[in-house]
Tab-separated table of C-alpha atoms in Angstrom:
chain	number	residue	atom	x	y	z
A	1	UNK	CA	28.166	-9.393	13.589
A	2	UNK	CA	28.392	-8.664	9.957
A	3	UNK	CA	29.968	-5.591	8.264
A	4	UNK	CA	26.715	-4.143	7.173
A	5	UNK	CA	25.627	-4.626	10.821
A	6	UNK	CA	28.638	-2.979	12.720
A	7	UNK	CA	27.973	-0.244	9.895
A	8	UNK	CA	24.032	0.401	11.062
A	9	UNK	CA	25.540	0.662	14.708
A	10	UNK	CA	27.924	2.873	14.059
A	11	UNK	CA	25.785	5.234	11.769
A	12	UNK	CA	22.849	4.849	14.675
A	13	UNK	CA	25.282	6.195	17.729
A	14	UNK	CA	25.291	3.060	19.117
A	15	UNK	CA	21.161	4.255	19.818
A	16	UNK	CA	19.242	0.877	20.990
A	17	UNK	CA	21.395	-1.207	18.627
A	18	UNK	CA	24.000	-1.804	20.574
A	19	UNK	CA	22.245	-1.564	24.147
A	20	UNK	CA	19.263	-3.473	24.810
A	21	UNK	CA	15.596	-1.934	25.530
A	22	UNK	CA	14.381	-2.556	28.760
A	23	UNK	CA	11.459	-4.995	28.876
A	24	UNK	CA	8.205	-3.855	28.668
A	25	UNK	CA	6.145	-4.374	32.322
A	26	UNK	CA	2.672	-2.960	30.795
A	27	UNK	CA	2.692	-0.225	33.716
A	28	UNK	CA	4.172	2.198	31.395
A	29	UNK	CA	2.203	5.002	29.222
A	30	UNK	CA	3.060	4.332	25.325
A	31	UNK	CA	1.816	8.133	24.822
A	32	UNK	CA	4.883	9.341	27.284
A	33	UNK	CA	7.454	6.590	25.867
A	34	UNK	CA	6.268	8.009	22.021
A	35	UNK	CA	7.027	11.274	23.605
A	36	UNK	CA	10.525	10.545	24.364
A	37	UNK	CA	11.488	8.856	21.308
A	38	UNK	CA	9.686	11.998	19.752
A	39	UNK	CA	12.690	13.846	21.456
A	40	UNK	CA	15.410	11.879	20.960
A	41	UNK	CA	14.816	11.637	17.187
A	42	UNK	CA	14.929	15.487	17.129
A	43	UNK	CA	17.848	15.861	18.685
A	44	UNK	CA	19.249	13.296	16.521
A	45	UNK	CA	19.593	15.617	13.765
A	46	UNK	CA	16.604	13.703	11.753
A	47	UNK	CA	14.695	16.026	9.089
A	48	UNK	CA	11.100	16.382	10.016
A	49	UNK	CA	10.978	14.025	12.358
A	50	UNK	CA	7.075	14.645	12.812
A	51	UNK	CA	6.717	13.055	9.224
A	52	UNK	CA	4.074	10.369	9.278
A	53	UNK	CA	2.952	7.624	7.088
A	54	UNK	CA	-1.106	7.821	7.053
A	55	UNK	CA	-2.380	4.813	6.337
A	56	UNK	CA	-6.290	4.490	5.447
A	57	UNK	CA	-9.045	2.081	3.582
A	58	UNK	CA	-11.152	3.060	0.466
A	59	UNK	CA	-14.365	2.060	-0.243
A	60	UNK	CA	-13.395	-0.959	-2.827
A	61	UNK	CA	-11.108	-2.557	0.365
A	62	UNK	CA	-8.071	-0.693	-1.266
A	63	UNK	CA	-5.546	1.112	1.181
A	64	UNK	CA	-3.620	4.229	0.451
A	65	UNK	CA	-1.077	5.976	2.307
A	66	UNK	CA	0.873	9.319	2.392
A	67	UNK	CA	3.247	11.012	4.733
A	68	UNK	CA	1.840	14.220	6.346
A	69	UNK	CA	3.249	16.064	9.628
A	70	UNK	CA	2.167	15.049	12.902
A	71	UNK	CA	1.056	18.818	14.536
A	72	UNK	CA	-0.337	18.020	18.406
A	73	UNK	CA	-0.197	14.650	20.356
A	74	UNK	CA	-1.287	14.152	24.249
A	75	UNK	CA	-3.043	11.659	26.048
A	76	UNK	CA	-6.014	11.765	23.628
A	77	UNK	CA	-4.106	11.374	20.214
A	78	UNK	CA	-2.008	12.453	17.347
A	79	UNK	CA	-3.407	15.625	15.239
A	80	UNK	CA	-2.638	15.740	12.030
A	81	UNK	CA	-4.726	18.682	9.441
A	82	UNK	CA	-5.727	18.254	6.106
A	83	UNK	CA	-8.851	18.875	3.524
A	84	UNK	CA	-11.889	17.062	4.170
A	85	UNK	CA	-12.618	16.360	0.995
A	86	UNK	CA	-9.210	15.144	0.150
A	87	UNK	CA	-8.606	11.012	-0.840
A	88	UNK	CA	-7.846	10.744	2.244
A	89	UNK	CA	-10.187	12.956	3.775
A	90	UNK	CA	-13.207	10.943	2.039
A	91	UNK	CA	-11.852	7.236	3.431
A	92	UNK	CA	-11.716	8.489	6.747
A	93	UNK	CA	-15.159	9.915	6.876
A	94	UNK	CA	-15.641	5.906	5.340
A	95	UNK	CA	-13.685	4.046	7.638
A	96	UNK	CA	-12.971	6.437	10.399
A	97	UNK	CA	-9.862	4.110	11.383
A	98	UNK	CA	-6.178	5.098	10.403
A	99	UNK	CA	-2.119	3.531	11.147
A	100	UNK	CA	0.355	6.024	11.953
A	101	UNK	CA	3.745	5.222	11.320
A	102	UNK	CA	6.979	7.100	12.037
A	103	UNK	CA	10.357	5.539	10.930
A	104	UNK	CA	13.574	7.634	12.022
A	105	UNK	CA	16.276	5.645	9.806
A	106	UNK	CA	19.064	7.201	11.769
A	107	UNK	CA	17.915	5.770	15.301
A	108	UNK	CA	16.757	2.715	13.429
A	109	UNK	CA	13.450	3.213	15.601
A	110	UNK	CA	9.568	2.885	13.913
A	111	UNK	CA	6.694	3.302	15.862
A	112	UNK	CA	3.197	2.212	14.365
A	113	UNK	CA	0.165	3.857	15.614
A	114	UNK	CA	-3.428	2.279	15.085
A	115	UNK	CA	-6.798	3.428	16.348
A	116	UNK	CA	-9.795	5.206	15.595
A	117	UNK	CA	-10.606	8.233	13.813
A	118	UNK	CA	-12.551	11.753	14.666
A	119	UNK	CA	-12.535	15.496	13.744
A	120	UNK	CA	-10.773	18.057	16.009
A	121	UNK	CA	-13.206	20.567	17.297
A	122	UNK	CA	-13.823	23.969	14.578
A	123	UNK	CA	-11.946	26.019	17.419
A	124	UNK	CA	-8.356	23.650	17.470
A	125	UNK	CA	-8.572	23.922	13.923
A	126	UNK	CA	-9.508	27.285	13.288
A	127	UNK	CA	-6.305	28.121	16.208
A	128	UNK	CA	-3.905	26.089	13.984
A	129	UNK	CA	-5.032	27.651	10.754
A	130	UNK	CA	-4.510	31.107	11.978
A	131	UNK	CA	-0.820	29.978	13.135
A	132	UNK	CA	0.323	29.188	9.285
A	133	UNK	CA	1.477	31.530	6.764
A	134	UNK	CA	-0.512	33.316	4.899
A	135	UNK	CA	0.256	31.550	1.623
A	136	UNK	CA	-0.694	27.922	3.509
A	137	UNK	CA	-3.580	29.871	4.411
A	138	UNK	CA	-4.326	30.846	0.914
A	139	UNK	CA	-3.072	27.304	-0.829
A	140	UNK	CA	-5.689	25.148	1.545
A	141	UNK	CA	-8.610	27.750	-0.423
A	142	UNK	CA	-7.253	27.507	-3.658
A	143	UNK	CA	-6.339	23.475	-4.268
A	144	UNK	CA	-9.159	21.151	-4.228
A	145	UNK	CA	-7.049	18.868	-3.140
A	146	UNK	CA	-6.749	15.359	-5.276
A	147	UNK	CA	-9.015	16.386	-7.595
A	148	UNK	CA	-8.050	16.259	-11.033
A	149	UNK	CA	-6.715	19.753	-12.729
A	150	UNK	CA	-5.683	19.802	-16.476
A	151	UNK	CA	-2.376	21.894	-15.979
A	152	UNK	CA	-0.950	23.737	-13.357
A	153	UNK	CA	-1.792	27.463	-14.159
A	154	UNK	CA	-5.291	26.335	-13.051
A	155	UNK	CA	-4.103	25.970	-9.346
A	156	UNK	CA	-1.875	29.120	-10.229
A	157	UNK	CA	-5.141	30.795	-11.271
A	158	UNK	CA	-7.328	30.095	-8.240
A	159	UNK	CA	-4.246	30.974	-6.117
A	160	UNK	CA	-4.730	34.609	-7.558
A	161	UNK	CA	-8.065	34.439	-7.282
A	162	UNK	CA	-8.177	33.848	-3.572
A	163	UNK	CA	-5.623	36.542	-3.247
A	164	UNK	CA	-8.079	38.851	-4.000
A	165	UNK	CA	-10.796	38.054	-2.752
A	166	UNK	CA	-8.919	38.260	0.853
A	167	UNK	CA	-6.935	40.947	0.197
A	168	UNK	CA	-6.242	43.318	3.119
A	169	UNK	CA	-8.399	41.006	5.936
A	170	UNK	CA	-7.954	37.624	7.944
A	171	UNK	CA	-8.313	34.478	5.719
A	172	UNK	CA	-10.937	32.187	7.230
A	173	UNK	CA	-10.400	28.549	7.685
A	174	UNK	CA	-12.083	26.972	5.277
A	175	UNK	CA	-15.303	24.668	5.952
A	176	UNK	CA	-13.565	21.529	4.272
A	177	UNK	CA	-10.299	21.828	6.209
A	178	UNK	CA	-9.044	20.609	9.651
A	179	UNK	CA	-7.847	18.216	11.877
A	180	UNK	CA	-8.084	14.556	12.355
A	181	UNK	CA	-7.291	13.169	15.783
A	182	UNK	CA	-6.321	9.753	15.587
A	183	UNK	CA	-7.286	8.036	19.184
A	184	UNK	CA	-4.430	4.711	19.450
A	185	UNK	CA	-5.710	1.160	21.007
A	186	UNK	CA	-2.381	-0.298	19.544
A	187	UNK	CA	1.072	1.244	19.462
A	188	UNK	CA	4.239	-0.665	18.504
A	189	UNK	CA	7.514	0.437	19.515
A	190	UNK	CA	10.504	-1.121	16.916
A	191	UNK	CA	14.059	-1.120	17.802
A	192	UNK	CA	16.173	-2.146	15.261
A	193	UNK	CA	19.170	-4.592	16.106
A	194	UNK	CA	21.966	-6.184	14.868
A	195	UNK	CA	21.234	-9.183	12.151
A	196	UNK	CA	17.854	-8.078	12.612
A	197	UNK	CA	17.012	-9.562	15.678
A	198	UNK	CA	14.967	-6.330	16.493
A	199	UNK	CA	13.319	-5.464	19.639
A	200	UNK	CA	9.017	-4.931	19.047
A	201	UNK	CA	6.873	-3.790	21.886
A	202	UNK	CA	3.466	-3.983	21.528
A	203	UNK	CA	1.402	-1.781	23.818
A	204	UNK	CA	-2.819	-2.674	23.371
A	205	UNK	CA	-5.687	-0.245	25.283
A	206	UNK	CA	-8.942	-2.434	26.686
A	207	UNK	CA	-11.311	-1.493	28.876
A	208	UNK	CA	-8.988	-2.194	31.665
A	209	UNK	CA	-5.703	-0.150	30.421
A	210	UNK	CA	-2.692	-0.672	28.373
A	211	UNK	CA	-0.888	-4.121	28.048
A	212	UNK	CA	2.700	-4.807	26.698
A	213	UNK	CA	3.524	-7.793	24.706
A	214	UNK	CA	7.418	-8.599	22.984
A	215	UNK	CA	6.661	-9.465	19.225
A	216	UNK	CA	9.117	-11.392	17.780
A	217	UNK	CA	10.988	-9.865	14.949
């Protein structure tokens, strides 16, 4: 084992790198195993460890990507919130397909997340809206976000605007904001390893449930 390699397993706890994953049988639920590698990379000390890469497809065939926060995830799929009209708001609505993916550098862990695409209902969003502060509240009315703005006392500007106009009463959510739910056929579990001989479990949803292959690194 190199230097550089002794020096990623010491910096990772010793956290998969040093101790094999148990093999995937296909009998086990991604969702739940995300769930517990959701905990362990908070407890790792990782900042934001709900930051997400969103991955998406314009119309020309060119992707994009960003890292948002990852705010709900169950059995039906990760909720992340946003503007609707936003970049990548408007490929979405395109290609309603999207890749999730995590990396927690400390743990030397990634998990990639693919499936397809839909709108939270009004009410989920409209509950999460109302749980933000009232400045997040007032930033998602004032920035049209991605558009272009010529300097930034315009977004200053609207900022003050929308002050006003909901001073002293409850700011609604807006009608172009709100959640996307992104509903996984594919999640792959990475491990990273000494001399990169990682471990990669690949867990795929068909009609008949979720299968588990080993990828090889």
């Amino acid at each position: 084992m190199s230097f550089i390699s002794k020096l990623r397993c010491a910096l990772t706890l010793g956290q998969g790198v040093l101790v094999s994953l148990p093999e995937p049988t296909g009998k086990e639920d991604p969702i739940e195993l995300f769930g517990e590698w959701f905990k362990q990379a908070k407890k790792s000390g990782i900042v934001l460890p709900e930051s997400m890469t969103v991955s998406s497809v314009g119309a020309d065939g060119r992707p994009s990507a960003r890292v948002v926060l990852l705010k709900e995830f169950d059995a039906e799929g990760f909720v992340f919130y946003t503007n609707y009209s936003s970049r990548k708001g408007q490929e979405l609505e395109l290609h309603p397909l999207a890749c999730l993916t995590f990396h927690w550098n400390i743990l030397q862990r990634q998990v990639r997340i693919e499936g397809r695409v839909e709108r939270v209902s009004q009410q989920q969003s409209e509950h999460y809206f109302h749980s933000r502060g009232r400045g997040s509240q007032i930033g998602a009315w004032a920035s049209h976000q991605s558009q272009v703005i010529a300097n930034r006392s315009i977004l200053e500007k609207q900022v003050s605007n929308c002050k006003q106009e909901f001073a002293d009463k409850e700011v609604p959510l807006p009608e172009f904001w709100g959640g996307y739910r992104v509903i996984p056929d594919t999640i792959e579990f990475w491990q990273g390893k000494a001399d990169r001989l990682h471990d990669r479990f690949r867990y795929s949803c068909d009609a008949k449930g979720w299968k588990a292959d080993r990828l090889s690194p």
